[in-house]
Amino acid sequence: MNSIPRREAFQTLGLGAAALLASPLLASAAPETKSSAVDPKESEIGFKEGKFVLPPLPYEYDALEPAIDQQTMHLHHDLHHASYVKNGNLALDALAAISAGSGDATLTGHWNNELAFNGSGHALHTIFWNNMKKGGGAPAGALAEAIKAGFGSQEHFEKLFASTAAAVQGSGWAILGYEGISKRLQIIQAEKHQNQTFQGITPVLVLDVWEHAYYLKYQNKRADYVKAFMTVINYDDVAARLARAMSK
Ligand code: MN3
């Protein structure tokens, strides 16, 4: 079962097991398991043939209007997310070369920093797009129960998540995650994509509060953007992520 450490390594980047099993690189290393892997949605496949790839949005660019405008979605997905994919691949290649003995080992730290930033950016954006849908919704079932257990009520959860997002200094994220030690939901912040985090957390709902995510429409009014985001949360996607995290 030497495939397990590699699967876990990629899961820390937030890429689902199903997506990994669908990749030819890992499929060749992973023995067939009895459980039938569910085909991941195309919008969740962030890794193919040994490379990070930019998955398509799970909806049209204007689907989240008026909460998030079409132009912001184009710039954010097609340029910003794409640059994390591109630069993440440069880091993967450089680290692979160092592993193979042909790269410059004195740059190991540099490339690890590049992978942490760009790989985390890629993972978080892939979750972010899928965390949203036109019309939003409300949590049900196990997710609703976990939110109630963790935060008292849906209303209090929304308030805490919004205030956490508002309080991120500079560029970063608000993250609702399943924390595997206490086995409950926790809200945390990430600075940039990879700092001020809690390594035991599996993100299930993430909110990008970098200025590139909202400045065109909301300028400096981050709180208004956060309020609008709350109206387009795809709680079915959040619930599916929580179920996967809890079953690990
Ligand atoms: Mn972003």
Coordinates of C-alpha atoms and ligand atoms in Angstrom, one line a residue:
M1 CA 0.0 0.0 0.0
N2 CA 2.8 2.4 -0.8
S3 CA 0.2 4.6 -2.6
I4 CA -1.2 5.8 0.7
P5 CA 1.4 8.4 1.6
R6 CA 1.1 10.0 -1.8
R7 CA -2.7 10.1 -1.6
E8 CA -2.6 11.7 1.8
A9 CA 0.0 14.2 0.6
F10 CA -2.3 15.4 -2.1
Q11 CA -5.4 15.3 0.2
T12 CA -3.7 17.9 2.3
L13 CA -3.9 20.1 -0.7
G14 CA -7.6 19.6 -0.7
L15 CA -7.8 17.4 -3.8
G16 CA -10.3 14.6 -3.3
A17 CA -9.4 11.0 -3.3
A18 CA -11.7 10.4 -6.2
A19 CA -9.9 12.9 -8.3
L20 CA -6.6 11.3 -7.4
L21 CA -7.7 7.8 -8.3
A22 CA -8.8 9.2 -11.6
S23 CA -5.3 10.4 -12.4
P24 CA -3.3 8.1 -14.6
L25 CA -0.1 8.8 -12.5
L26 CA -1.6 7.6 -9.3
A27 CA -3.9 5.0 -10.8
S28 CA -0.8 3.1 -11.9
A29 CA 0.5 3.2 -8.3
A30 CA -2.7 2.5 -6.5
P31 CA -4.1 -1.0 -6.4
E32 CA -7.7 -1.5 -7.2
T33 CA -9.8 -1.1 -4.1
K34 CA -13.1 -2.8 -3.5
S35 CA -15.1 0.4 -3.0
S36 CA -16.2 1.9 -6.3
A37 CA -14.7 5.3 -6.8
V38 CA -17.2 8.0 -7.7
D39 CA -16.3 9.9 -10.8
P40 CA -15.3 13.4 -9.8
K41 CA -17.0 16.3 -11.5
E42 CA -14.8 17.9 -14.1
S43 CA -14.8 21.1 -12.1
E44 CA -13.0 19.3 -9.3
I45 CA -10.2 17.6 -11.3
G46 CA -7.2 19.7 -10.4
F47 CA -4.5 17.2 -11.3
K48 CA -4.1 15.2 -14.5
E49 CA -1.2 13.2 -16.0
G50 CA 1.3 14.4 -13.3
K51 CA 0.4 18.1 -13.6
F52 CA -1.9 20.5 -11.9
V53 CA -4.6 21.6 -14.3
L54 CA -7.1 24.4 -14.2
P55 CA -10.6 22.9 -13.9
P56 CA -13.5 24.6 -15.6
L57 CA -16.0 26.5 -13.5
P58 CA -19.0 24.4 -12.6
Y59 CA -21.3 27.1 -14.1
E60 CA -21.3 30.0 -16.5
Y61 CA -19.2 33.0 -15.7
D62 CA -22.3 35.2 -15.1
A63 CA -24.1 32.5 -13.1
L64 CA -23.4 34.2 -9.7
E65 CA -24.6 37.7 -10.8
P66 CA -25.3 40.0 -9.1
A67 CA -23.4 38.6 -6.0
I68 CA -20.2 38.1 -8.1
D69 CA -19.9 39.8 -11.4
Q70 CA -18.9 38.1 -14.7
Q71 CA -15.8 40.2 -15.2
T72 CA -14.4 39.3 -11.8
M73 CA -15.1 35.6 -12.4
H74 CA -13.2 35.8 -15.7
L75 CA -10.2 37.5 -14.2
H76 CA -10.2 35.5 -11.1
H77 CA -10.5 32.1 -12.7
D78 CA -8.8 32.6 -16.0
L79 CA -5.9 34.6 -14.8
H80 CA -5.4 34.4 -11.0
H81 CA -6.3 30.7 -10.5
A82 CA -4.5 29.9 -13.8
S83 CA -1.3 31.5 -12.5
Y84 CA -1.3 29.3 -9.4
V85 CA -1.6 26.2 -11.6
K86 CA 1.2 27.4 -13.9
N87 CA 3.6 28.3 -11.0
G88 CA 2.6 25.3 -9.0
N89 CA 3.7 23.1 -12.0
L90 CA 7.1 24.9 -12.1
A91 CA 7.6 24.0 -8.5
L92 CA 6.5 20.4 -9.0
D93 CA 8.9 20.1 -11.9
A94 CA 11.8 21.7 -10.1
L95 CA 11.3 19.5 -7.0
A96 CA 11.0 16.4 -9.2
A97 CA 14.3 17.3 -10.8
I98 CA 15.9 17.8 -7.4
S99 CA 14.6 14.4 -6.3
A100 CA 16.0 12.8 -9.4
G101 CA 19.4 14.4 -8.7
S102 CA 19.4 16.7 -11.8
G103 CA 18.1 19.8 -10.1
D104 CA 19.8 22.5 -8.0
A105 CA 19.4 21.2 -4.4
T106 CA 20.3 24.6 -2.9
L107 CA 16.9 25.8 -4.2
T108 CA 14.9 23.1 -2.3
G109 CA 13.5 25.7 0.2
H110 CA 12.6 28.2 -2.5
W111 CA 10.6 25.6 -4.5
N112 CA 8.9 24.3 -1.4
N113 CA 7.7 27.8 -0.6
E114 CA 6.5 28.1 -4.2
L115 CA 4.6 24.8 -4.0
A116 CA 3.1 25.8 -0.6
F117 CA 1.8 29.1 -2.0
N118 CA 0.7 28.0 -5.5
G119 CA -0.4 24.5 -4.6
S120 CA -2.5 25.8 -1.7
G121 CA -3.9 28.6 -4.0
H122 CA -4.9 26.0 -6.6
A123 CA -6.5 23.7 -4.0
L124 CA -8.5 26.5 -2.3
H125 CA -9.7 28.1 -5.6
T126 CA -10.9 24.6 -6.8
I127 CA -13.0 24.2 -3.7
F128 CA -14.1 27.9 -3.8
W129 CA -15.7 27.6 -7.3
N130 CA -17.6 24.4 -6.3
N131 CA -18.7 25.9 -3.0
M132 CA -20.9 28.4 -4.9
K133 CA -24.0 28.1 -7.1
K134 CA -26.7 30.3 -8.4
G135 CA -29.4 30.8 -5.8
G136 CA -27.5 29.4 -2.9
G137 CA -29.5 27.4 -0.4
A138 CA -29.5 26.2 3.2
P139 CA -27.7 23.3 4.9
A140 CA -29.5 20.1 5.7
G141 CA -28.9 16.8 7.4
A142 CA -25.5 16.0 9.0
L143 CA -24.1 19.4 7.9
A144 CA -26.9 21.3 9.6
E145 CA -26.4 19.2 12.7
A146 CA -22.6 19.8 12.7
I147 CA -23.1 23.5 12.3
K148 CA -25.5 23.6 15.1
A149 CA -23.2 21.5 17.3
G150 CA -20.2 23.7 16.5
F151 CA -21.8 27.2 16.5
G152 CA -25.1 27.0 18.2
S153 CA -27.2 28.0 15.2
Q154 CA -27.0 28.7 11.5
E155 CA -27.4 32.3 12.2
H156 CA -24.5 32.4 14.6
F157 CA -22.3 30.4 12.2
E158 CA -23.0 32.9 9.4
K159 CA -22.1 35.8 11.7
L160 CA -18.9 34.1 12.8
F161 CA -17.8 33.1 9.3
A162 CA -18.5 36.6 8.0
S163 CA -16.6 38.3 10.8
T164 CA -13.7 36.0 10.4
A165 CA -13.6 36.8 6.7
A166 CA -13.8 40.5 7.4
A167 CA -11.0 40.3 9.9
V168 CA -8.4 38.7 7.6
Q169 CA -5.5 41.1 7.4
G170 CA -4.6 41.8 3.8
S171 CA -4.9 38.8 1.4
G172 CA -6.3 35.5 2.7
W173 CA -9.3 33.3 3.2
A174 CA -12.0 32.4 5.7
I175 CA -12.2 28.6 6.0
L176 CA -14.8 26.4 7.5
G177 CA -13.1 23.0 8.0
Y178 CA -13.6 19.6 9.6
E179 CA -11.0 19.4 12.3
G180 CA -9.9 15.8 12.6
I181 CA -8.6 15.8 16.2
S182 CA -11.7 17.1 17.9
K183 CA -13.9 15.8 15.1
R184 CA -15.9 19.0 14.7
L185 CA -16.2 22.0 12.5
Q186 CA -13.9 24.9 13.0
I187 CA -13.6 28.3 11.4
I188 CA -10.1 29.5 10.7
Q189 CA -8.3 32.1 8.6
A190 CA -5.5 31.6 6.1
E191 CA -3.1 34.4 5.4
K192 CA -2.2 34.4 1.6
H193 CA -3.1 30.8 0.8
Q194 CA -0.8 28.8 3.1
N195 CA 0.0 30.7 6.3
Q196 CA -1.8 31.0 9.7
T197 CA -3.5 27.7 9.1
F198 CA -4.3 24.6 11.2
Q199 CA -2.8 21.5 9.5
G200 CA -5.4 19.1 10.9
I201 CA -8.2 20.8 9.1
T202 CA -9.9 19.7 5.9
P203 CA -11.6 22.7 4.3
V204 CA -15.3 22.3 3.4
L205 CA -16.3 25.9 2.7
V206 CA -13.8 28.6 1.7
L207 CA -14.1 32.3 1.0
D208 CA -11.5 34.2 -0.9
V209 CA -11.0 37.7 0.5
W210 CA -8.1 38.7 -1.6
E211 CA -8.9 42.0 -3.2
H212 CA -8.8 40.4 -6.7
A213 CA -11.9 38.5 -5.6
Y214 CA -14.1 41.5 -5.1
Y215 CA -12.5 44.9 -5.8
L216 CA -14.0 45.5 -9.3
K217 CA -17.5 45.4 -7.9
Y218 CA -17.2 46.2 -4.2
Q219 CA -14.0 48.3 -4.0
N220 CA -13.1 48.5 -0.3
K221 CA -16.4 47.2 0.9
R222 CA -15.3 43.7 1.7
A223 CA -18.2 43.2 4.2
D224 CA -20.7 43.7 1.3
Y225 CA -18.9 41.1 -0.8
V226 CA -18.9 38.7 2.1
K227 CA -22.7 39.2 2.6
A228 CA -23.3 38.6 -1.1
F229 CA -21.2 35.4 -1.0
M230 CA -23.5 34.1 1.8
T231 CA -26.4 34.1 -0.7
V232 CA -24.6 31.9 -3.2
I233 CA -23.2 29.1 -1.0
N234 CA -23.7 25.6 -2.4
Y235 CA -24.5 23.8 0.8
D236 CA -24.9 20.5 -1.0
D237 CA -21.2 20.7 -2.0
V238 CA -20.2 21.7 1.5
A239 CA -22.2 18.7 2.9
A240 CA -20.5 16.3 0.4
R241 CA -17.0 17.6 1.5
L242 CA -17.9 17.2 5.1
A243 CA -19.1 13.6 4.6
R244 CA -15.8 12.8 2.8
A245 CA -13.7 14.4 5.5
M246 CA -15.6 12.6 8.3
S247 CA -15.3 9.3 6.6
K248 CA -11.5 9.4 6.5
Ligands
MN3_1 MN -8.3 34.3 -5.5

